Coordinates of C-alpha atoms in Angstrom, one line a residue:
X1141 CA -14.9 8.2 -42.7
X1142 CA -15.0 8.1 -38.7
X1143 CA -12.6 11.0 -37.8
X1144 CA -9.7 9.5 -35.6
X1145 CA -9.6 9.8 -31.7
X1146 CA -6.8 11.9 -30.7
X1147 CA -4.2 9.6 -28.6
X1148 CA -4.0 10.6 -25.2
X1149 CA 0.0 11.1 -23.4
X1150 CA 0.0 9.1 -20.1
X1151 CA 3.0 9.8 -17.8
X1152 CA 3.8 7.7 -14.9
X1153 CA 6.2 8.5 -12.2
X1154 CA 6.9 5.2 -10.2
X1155 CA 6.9 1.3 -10.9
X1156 CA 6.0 0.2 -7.6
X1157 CA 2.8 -1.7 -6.9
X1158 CA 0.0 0.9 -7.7
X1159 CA 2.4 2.1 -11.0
X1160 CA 3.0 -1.1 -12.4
X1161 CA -0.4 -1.9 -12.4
X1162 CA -1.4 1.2 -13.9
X1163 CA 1.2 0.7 -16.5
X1164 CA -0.3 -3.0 -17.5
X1165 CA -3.4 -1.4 -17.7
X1166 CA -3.1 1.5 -19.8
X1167 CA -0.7 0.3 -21.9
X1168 CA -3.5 -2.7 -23.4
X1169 CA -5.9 0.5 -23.8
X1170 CA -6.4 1.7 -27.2
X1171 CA -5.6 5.6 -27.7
X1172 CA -3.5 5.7 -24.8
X1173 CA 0.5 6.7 -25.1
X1174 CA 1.3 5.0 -22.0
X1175 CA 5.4 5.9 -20.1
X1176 CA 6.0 4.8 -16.9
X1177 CA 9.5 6.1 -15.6
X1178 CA 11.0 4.3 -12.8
X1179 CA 14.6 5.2 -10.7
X1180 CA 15.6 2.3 -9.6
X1181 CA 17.2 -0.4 -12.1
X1182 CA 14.8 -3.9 -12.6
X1183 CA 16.3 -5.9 -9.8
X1184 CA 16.5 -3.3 -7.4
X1185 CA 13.7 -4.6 -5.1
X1186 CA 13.3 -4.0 -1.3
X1187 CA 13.7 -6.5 1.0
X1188 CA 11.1 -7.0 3.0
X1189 CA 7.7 -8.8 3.7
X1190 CA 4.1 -7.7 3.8
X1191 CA 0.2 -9.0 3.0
X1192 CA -2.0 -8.0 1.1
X1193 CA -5.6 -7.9 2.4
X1194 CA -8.2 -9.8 0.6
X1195 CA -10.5 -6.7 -0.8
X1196 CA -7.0 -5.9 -2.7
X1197 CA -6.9 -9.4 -4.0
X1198 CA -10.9 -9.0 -4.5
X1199 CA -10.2 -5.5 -6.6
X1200 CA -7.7 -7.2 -8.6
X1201 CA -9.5 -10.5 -9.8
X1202 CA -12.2 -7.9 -11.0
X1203 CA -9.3 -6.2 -12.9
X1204 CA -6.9 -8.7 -14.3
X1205 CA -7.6 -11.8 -12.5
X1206 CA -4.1 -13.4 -14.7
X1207 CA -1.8 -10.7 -12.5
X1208 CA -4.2 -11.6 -9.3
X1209 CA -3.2 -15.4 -10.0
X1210 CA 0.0 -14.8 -10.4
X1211 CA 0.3 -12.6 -7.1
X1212 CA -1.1 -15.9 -5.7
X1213 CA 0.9 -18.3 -6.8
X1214 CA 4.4 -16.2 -5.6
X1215 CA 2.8 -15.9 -2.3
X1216 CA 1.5 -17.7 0.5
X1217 CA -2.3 -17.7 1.6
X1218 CA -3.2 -15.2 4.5
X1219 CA -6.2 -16.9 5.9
X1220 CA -5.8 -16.5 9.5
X1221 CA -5.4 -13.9 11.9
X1222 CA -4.5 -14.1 15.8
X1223 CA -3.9 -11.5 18.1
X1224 CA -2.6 -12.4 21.3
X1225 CA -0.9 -11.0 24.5
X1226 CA 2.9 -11.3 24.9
X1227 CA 2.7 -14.0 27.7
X1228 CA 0.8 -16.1 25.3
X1229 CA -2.9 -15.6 26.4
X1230 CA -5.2 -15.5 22.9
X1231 CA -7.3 -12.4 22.7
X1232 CA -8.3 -13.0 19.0
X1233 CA -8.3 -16.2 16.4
X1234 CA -10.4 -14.8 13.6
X1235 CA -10.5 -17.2 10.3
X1236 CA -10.8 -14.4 7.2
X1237 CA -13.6 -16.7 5.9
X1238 CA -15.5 -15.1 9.1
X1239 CA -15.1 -11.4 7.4
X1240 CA -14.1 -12.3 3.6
X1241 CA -15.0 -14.1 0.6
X1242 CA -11.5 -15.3 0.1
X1243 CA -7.8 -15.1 1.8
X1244 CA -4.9 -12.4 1.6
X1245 CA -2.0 -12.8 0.4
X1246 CA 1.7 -13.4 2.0
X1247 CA 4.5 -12.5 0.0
X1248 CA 8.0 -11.1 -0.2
X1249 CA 7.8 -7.3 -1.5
X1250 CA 11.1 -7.6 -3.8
X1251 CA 8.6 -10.9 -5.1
X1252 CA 5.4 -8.8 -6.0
X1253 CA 7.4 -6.1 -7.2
X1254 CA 9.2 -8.8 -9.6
X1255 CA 5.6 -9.9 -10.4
X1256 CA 4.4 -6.6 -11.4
X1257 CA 6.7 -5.6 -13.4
X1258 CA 7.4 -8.1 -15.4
X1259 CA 3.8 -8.3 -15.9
X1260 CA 3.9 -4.1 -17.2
X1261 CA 7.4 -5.4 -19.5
X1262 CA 8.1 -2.9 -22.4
X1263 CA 6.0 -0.3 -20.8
X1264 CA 8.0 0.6 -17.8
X1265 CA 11.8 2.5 -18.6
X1266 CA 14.1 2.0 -15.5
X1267 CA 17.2 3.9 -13.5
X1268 CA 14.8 7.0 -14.4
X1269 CA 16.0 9.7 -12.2
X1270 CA 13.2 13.0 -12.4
X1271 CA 14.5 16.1 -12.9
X1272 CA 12.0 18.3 -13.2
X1273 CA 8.1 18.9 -13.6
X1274 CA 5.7 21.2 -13.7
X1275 CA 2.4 22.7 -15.7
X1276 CA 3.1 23.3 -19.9
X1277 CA 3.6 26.6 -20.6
X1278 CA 0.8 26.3 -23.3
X1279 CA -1.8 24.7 -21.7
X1280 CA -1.4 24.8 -17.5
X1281 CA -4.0 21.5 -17.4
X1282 CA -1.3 19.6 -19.2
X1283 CA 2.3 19.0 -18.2
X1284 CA 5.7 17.8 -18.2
X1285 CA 8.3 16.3 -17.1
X1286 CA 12.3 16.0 -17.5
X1287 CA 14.1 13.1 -16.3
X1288 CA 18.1 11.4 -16.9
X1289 CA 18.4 7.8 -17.6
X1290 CA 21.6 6.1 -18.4
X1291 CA 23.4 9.6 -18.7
X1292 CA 21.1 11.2 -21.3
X1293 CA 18.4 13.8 -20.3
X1294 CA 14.8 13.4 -21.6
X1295 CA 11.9 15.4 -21.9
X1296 CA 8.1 15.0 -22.2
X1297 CA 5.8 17.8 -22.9
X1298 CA 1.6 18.0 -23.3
X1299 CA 1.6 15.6 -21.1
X1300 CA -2.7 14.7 -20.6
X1301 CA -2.8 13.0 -17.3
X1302 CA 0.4 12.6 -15.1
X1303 CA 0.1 9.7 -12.5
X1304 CA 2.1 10.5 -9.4
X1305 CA 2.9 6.6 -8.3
X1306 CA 6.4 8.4 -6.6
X1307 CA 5.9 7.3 -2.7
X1308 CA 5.5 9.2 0.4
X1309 CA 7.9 12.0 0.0
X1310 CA 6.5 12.4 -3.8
X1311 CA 8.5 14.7 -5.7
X1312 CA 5.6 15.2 -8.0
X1313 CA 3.4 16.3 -5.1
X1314 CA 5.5 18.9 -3.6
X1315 CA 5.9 20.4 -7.6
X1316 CA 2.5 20.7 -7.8
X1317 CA 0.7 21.1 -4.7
X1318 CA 3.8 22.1 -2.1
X1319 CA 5.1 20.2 0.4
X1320 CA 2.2 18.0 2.3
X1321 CA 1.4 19.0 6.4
X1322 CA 2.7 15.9 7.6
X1323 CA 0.2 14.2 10.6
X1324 CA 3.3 12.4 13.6
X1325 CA 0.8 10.0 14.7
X1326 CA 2.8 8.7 17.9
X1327 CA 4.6 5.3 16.9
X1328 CA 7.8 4.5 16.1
X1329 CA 8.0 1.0 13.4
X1330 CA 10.2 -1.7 13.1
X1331 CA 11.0 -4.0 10.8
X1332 CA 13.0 -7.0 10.1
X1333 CA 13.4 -10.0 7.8
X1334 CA 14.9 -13.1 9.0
X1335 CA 15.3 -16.3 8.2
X1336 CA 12.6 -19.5 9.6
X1337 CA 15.0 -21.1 12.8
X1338 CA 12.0 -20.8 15.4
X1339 CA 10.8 -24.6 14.7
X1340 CA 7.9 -23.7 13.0
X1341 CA 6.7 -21.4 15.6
X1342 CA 5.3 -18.6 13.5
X1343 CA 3.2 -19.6 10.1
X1344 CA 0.4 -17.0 9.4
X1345 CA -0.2 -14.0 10.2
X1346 CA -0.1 -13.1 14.0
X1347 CA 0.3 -10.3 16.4
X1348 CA 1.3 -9.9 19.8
X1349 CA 0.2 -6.7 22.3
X1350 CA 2.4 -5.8 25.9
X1351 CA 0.5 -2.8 26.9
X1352 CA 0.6 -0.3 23.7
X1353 CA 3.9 -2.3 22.5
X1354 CA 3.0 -4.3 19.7
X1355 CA 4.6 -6.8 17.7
X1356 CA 3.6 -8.6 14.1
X1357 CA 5.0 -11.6 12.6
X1358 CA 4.1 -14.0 9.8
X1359 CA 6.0 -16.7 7.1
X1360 CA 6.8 -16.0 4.0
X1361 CA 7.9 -18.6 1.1
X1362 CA 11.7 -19.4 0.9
X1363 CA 11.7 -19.6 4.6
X1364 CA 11.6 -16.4 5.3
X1365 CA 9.8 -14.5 8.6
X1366 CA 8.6 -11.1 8.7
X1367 CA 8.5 -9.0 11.8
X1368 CA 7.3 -5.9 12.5
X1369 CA 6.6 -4.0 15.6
X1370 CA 5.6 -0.8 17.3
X1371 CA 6.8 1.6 20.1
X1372 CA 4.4 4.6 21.2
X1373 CA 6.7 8.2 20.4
X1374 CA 6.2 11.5 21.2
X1375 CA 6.1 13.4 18.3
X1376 CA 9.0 15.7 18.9
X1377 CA 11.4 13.2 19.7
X1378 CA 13.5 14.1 16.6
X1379 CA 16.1 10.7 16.7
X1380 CA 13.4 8.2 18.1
X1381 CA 15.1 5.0 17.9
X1382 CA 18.9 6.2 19.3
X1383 CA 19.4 4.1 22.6
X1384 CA 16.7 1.5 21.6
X1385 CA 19.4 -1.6 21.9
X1386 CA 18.9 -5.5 23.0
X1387 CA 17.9 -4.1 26.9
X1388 CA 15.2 -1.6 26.0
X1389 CA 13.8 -4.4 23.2
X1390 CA 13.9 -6.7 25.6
X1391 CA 11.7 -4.8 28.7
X1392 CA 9.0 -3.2 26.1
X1393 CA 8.1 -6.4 24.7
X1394 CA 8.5 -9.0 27.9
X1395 CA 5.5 -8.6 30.9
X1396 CA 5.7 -7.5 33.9
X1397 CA 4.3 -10.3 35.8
X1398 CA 4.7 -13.0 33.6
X1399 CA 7.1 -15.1 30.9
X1400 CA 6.6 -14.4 27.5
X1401 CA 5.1 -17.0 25.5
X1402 CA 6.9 -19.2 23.3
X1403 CA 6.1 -17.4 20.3
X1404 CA 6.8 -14.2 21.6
X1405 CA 10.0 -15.4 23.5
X1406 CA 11.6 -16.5 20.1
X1407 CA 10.6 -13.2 18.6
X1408 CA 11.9 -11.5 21.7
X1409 CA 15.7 -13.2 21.1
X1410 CA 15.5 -12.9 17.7
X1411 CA 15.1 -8.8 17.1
X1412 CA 17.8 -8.8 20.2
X1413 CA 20.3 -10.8 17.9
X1414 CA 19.2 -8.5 15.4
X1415 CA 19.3 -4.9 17.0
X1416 CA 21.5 -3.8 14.3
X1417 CA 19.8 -5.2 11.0
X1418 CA 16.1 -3.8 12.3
X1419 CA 14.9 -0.4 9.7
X1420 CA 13.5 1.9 12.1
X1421 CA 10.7 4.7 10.6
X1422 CA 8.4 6.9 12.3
X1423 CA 4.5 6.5 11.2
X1424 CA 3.5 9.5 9.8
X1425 CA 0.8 10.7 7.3
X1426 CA 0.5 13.2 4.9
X1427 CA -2.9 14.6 4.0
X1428 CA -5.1 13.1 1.3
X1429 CA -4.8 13.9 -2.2
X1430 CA -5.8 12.0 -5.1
X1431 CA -6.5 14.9 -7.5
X1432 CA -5.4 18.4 -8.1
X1433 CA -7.7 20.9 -8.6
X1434 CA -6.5 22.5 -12.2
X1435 CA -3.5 20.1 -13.6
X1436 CA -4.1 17.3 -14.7
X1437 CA -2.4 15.3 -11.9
X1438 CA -3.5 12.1 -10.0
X1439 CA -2.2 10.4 -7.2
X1440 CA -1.6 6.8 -5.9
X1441 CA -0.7 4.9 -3.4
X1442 CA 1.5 6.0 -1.0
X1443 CA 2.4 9.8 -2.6
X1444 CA -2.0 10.1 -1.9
X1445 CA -2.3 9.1 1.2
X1446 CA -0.5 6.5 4.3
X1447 CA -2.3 3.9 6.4
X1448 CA -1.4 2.7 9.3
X1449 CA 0.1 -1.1 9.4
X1450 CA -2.4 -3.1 10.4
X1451 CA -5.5 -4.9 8.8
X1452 CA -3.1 -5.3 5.7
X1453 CA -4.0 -2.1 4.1
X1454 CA -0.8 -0.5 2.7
X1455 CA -0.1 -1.9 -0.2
X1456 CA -3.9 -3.4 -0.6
X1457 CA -5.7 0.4 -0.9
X1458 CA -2.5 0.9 -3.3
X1459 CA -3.4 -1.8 -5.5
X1460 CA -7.8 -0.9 -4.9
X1461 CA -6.3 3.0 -6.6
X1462 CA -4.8 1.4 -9.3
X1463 CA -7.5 -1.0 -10.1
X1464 CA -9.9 1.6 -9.1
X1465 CA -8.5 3.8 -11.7
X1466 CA -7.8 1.6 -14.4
X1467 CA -11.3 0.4 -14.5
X1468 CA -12.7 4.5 -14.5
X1469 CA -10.7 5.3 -17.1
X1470 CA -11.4 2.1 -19.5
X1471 CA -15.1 2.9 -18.9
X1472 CA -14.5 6.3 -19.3
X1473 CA -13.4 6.1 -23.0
X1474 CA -15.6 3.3 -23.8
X1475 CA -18.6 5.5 -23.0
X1476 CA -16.7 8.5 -25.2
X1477 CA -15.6 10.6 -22.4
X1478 CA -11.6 11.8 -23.3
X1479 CA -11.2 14.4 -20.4
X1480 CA -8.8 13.8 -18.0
X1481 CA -10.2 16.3 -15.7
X1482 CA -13.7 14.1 -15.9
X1483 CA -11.8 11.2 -14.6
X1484 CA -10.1 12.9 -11.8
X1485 CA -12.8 14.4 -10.6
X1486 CA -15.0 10.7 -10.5
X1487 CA -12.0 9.1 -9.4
X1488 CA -11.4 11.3 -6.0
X1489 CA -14.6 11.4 -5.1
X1490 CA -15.0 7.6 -5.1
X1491 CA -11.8 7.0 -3.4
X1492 CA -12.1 9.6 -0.8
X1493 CA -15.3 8.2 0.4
X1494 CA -13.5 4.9 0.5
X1495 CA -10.3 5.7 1.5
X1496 CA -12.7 7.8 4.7
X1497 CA -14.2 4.4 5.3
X1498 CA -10.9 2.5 5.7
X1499 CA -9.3 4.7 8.2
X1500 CA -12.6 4.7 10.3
X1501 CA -12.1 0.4 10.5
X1502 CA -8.5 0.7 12.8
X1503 CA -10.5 1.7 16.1
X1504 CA -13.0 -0.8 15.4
X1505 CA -10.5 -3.9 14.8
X1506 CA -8.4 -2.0 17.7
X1507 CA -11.6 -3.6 20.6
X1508 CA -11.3 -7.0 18.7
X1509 CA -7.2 -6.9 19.9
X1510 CA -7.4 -5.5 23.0
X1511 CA -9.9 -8.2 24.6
X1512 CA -12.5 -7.0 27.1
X1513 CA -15.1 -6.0 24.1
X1514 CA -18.7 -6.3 24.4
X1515 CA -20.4 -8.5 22.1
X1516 CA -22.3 -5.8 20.6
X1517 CA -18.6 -4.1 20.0
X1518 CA -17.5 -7.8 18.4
X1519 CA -20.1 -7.8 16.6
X1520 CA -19.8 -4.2 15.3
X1521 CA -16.1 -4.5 14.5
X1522 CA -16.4 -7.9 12.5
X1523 CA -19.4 -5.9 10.5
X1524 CA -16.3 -3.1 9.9
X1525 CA -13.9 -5.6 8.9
X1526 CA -16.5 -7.3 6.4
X1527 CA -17.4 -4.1 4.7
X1528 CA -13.7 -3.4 4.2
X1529 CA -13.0 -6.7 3.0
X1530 CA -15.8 -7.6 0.7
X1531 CA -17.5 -4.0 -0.5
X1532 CA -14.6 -3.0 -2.8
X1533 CA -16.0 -0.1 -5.4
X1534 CA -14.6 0.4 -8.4
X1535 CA -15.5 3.6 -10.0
X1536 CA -17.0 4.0 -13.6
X1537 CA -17.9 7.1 -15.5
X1538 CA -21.0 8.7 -14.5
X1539 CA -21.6 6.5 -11.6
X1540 CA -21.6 8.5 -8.5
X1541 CA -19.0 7.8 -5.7
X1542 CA -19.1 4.2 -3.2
X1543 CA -21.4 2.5 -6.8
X1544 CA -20.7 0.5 -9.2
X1545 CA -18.5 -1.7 -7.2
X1546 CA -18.6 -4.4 -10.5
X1547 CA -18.1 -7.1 -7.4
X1548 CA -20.4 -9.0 -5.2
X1549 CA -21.1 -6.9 -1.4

């Protein structure tokens, strides 16, 4: 008789986009006990809008191609990007086809979070609130965790592998590792949702430069328009968007010496109307950390590492983690390897060397915006945003970090 596998405990802290997918995942493994614990109640989404870039969309297909389809078909297509200056003069019209196999992805966020977890149902247990968490007392590579939900306090213990999927200011993080150093890297963001009343003047996704002030807009379905912008900001202003009203909106976005253009003009007006419905944060990242070096604790997403808005890479290397580490551990305990610390330590190395990469791309796609590039700089940036669009590696057991990527380069 073939002596019985022990089950594995799986913990996961978080049902946003890189825990819901790791909660699909796992949970259609054999000899994984799979929770995924999540705050919020099911319809609590955010309200907001954001793409996904196509190596995300790429990763996914490889993984679960039904949840990439359905990501699709909530959406709208990101095929196009355009970077232009405020008065209207184009600096950049770049169809993805130029840099990817396929498009992005358009899409409310309170949409794909809808998508995701309905598509992890019975796996993920909501209004979650974590209470506690730490190493077991008999075995300091395991853990556990205590959390409330609905009034009643729960506890797991010998836990295997616990997957932080908890956000920027991760609450697993700071249990285990301490609070991360936190890198100000000198912007201040805004955001804002709106509905479509510019005539059809914004449709895919587009952004607009005045000097280091930059602004971002695209459609989404329902009629919908997302904006987004960016302010340069000392790092020790402590209240960075007090006194930013309709005036000072107004004189960072419009030229000096010229109108704005029609596009950015309606923008303009509309985040003046707006002043008081915009969500002001400061970008800031964390250090990286996928792994800890003795527990048993991984990291995705957000609570491992930030990226900068751009180039569609915030939830997109979210969703390359989860898939990434989905596919490592079902090929993990195909091959016979059960150790949790095995995967972790495959998993970080492939996704650091990655995650490296992608950070590396911003100055590159930076001389495509700003205009004035050589073509040997053109040519060197499009080669940048290729290789982050199309090389996506998904790490298997015993296959060394940046192989293996299971897709076509």
């Amino acid at each position: 008789m073939t002596p019985r596998t022990p089950t594995q405990r799986i913990v996961i802290v978080g049902a946003g986009v890189a825990g819901s997918i790791m909660a699909r995942a796992l949970a259609r493994q054999a000899g994984l006990e799979v929770t995924c614990l999540e705050q919020v109640a099911p319809d609590d989404h955010a309200s907001a809008g954001l793409v996904i870039g196509p190596n995300a969309i790429k990763a996914l297909h490889l993984r679960d191609p039904l949840l990439a389809s359905a990501i699709g078909e909530a959406g709208l297509p990101w095929d196009h990007w355009r970077v232009s200056l405020c008065s209207g003069e184009v600096l950049l019209d770049l169809p993805l086809t130029r840099v990817a196999d396929h498009g992005g992805v358009r899409i409310l966020r309170a949409t794909l979070y809808r998508v995701l977890r309905g598509a992890a149902a019975g796996t993920i247990r909501y209004r979650c609130k974590l209470l506690e968490c730490g190493a077991s007392p008999q075995d300091p590579a395991r853990s556990y965790v205590v959390w409330e939900q609905d009034g009643r306090q729960c506890r797991l213990d010998d836990i295997d592998l616990l997957i932080a999927a908890d956000g920027r200011d991760s609450p697993i993080r700071s249990a285990f590792g301490g609070q991360p150093e936190v890198h100000q890297v000198g912007a201040l963001l805004l955001r804002l949702l709106v509905p479509d009343a510019g005539a059809g003047r914004i449709d895919d996704y587009e952004q607009w430069c005045n000097g280091p002030n930059r602004l971002l807009a695209f459609r989404l379905p329902h009629g919908q328009i997302n904006i987004a912008g960016s302010l340069p900001l000392r790092p020790d202003n402590a209240t960075p968007h007090v006194g930013i009203g309709p005036q000072a909106l107004r004189a960072a976005y419009t030229p000096t010496h010229a109108r704005p253009g029609p596009q950015a003009g309606w923008l303009i007006d509309t985040l003046c109307a707006n002043v008081d419905a915009i969500c002001w944060y400061r970008m800031q990242a964390p250090g990286i950390r996928f792994a800890e070096p003795r527990a048993q604790v991984m990291y995705l997403g957000d609570s491992a590492h930030a990226m900068a808005p751009p180039l569609g890479q915030g939830v997109a290397q979210a969703i390359e983690d989860a898939c990434s580490a989905a596919e490592l551990i079902a090929t993990s305990l195909a091959g016979g390897e059960t150790s949790p610390r095995a995967w972790l330590a495959t998993f970080e190395a492939a996704r650091l060397e990655r995650l490296r990469f992608v950070m590396s791309v911003a100055p590159h796609a930076a001389g495509l915006m700003l205009g004035g590039a050589t073509e040997q700089e053109r040519a060197s940036a499009l080669a940048a945003l290729r290789q982050l669009y199309c090389q996506v590696a998904l790490p298997r057991h015993g296959v060394g970090p940046g192989a293996g990527t299971g897709l076509p380069a």
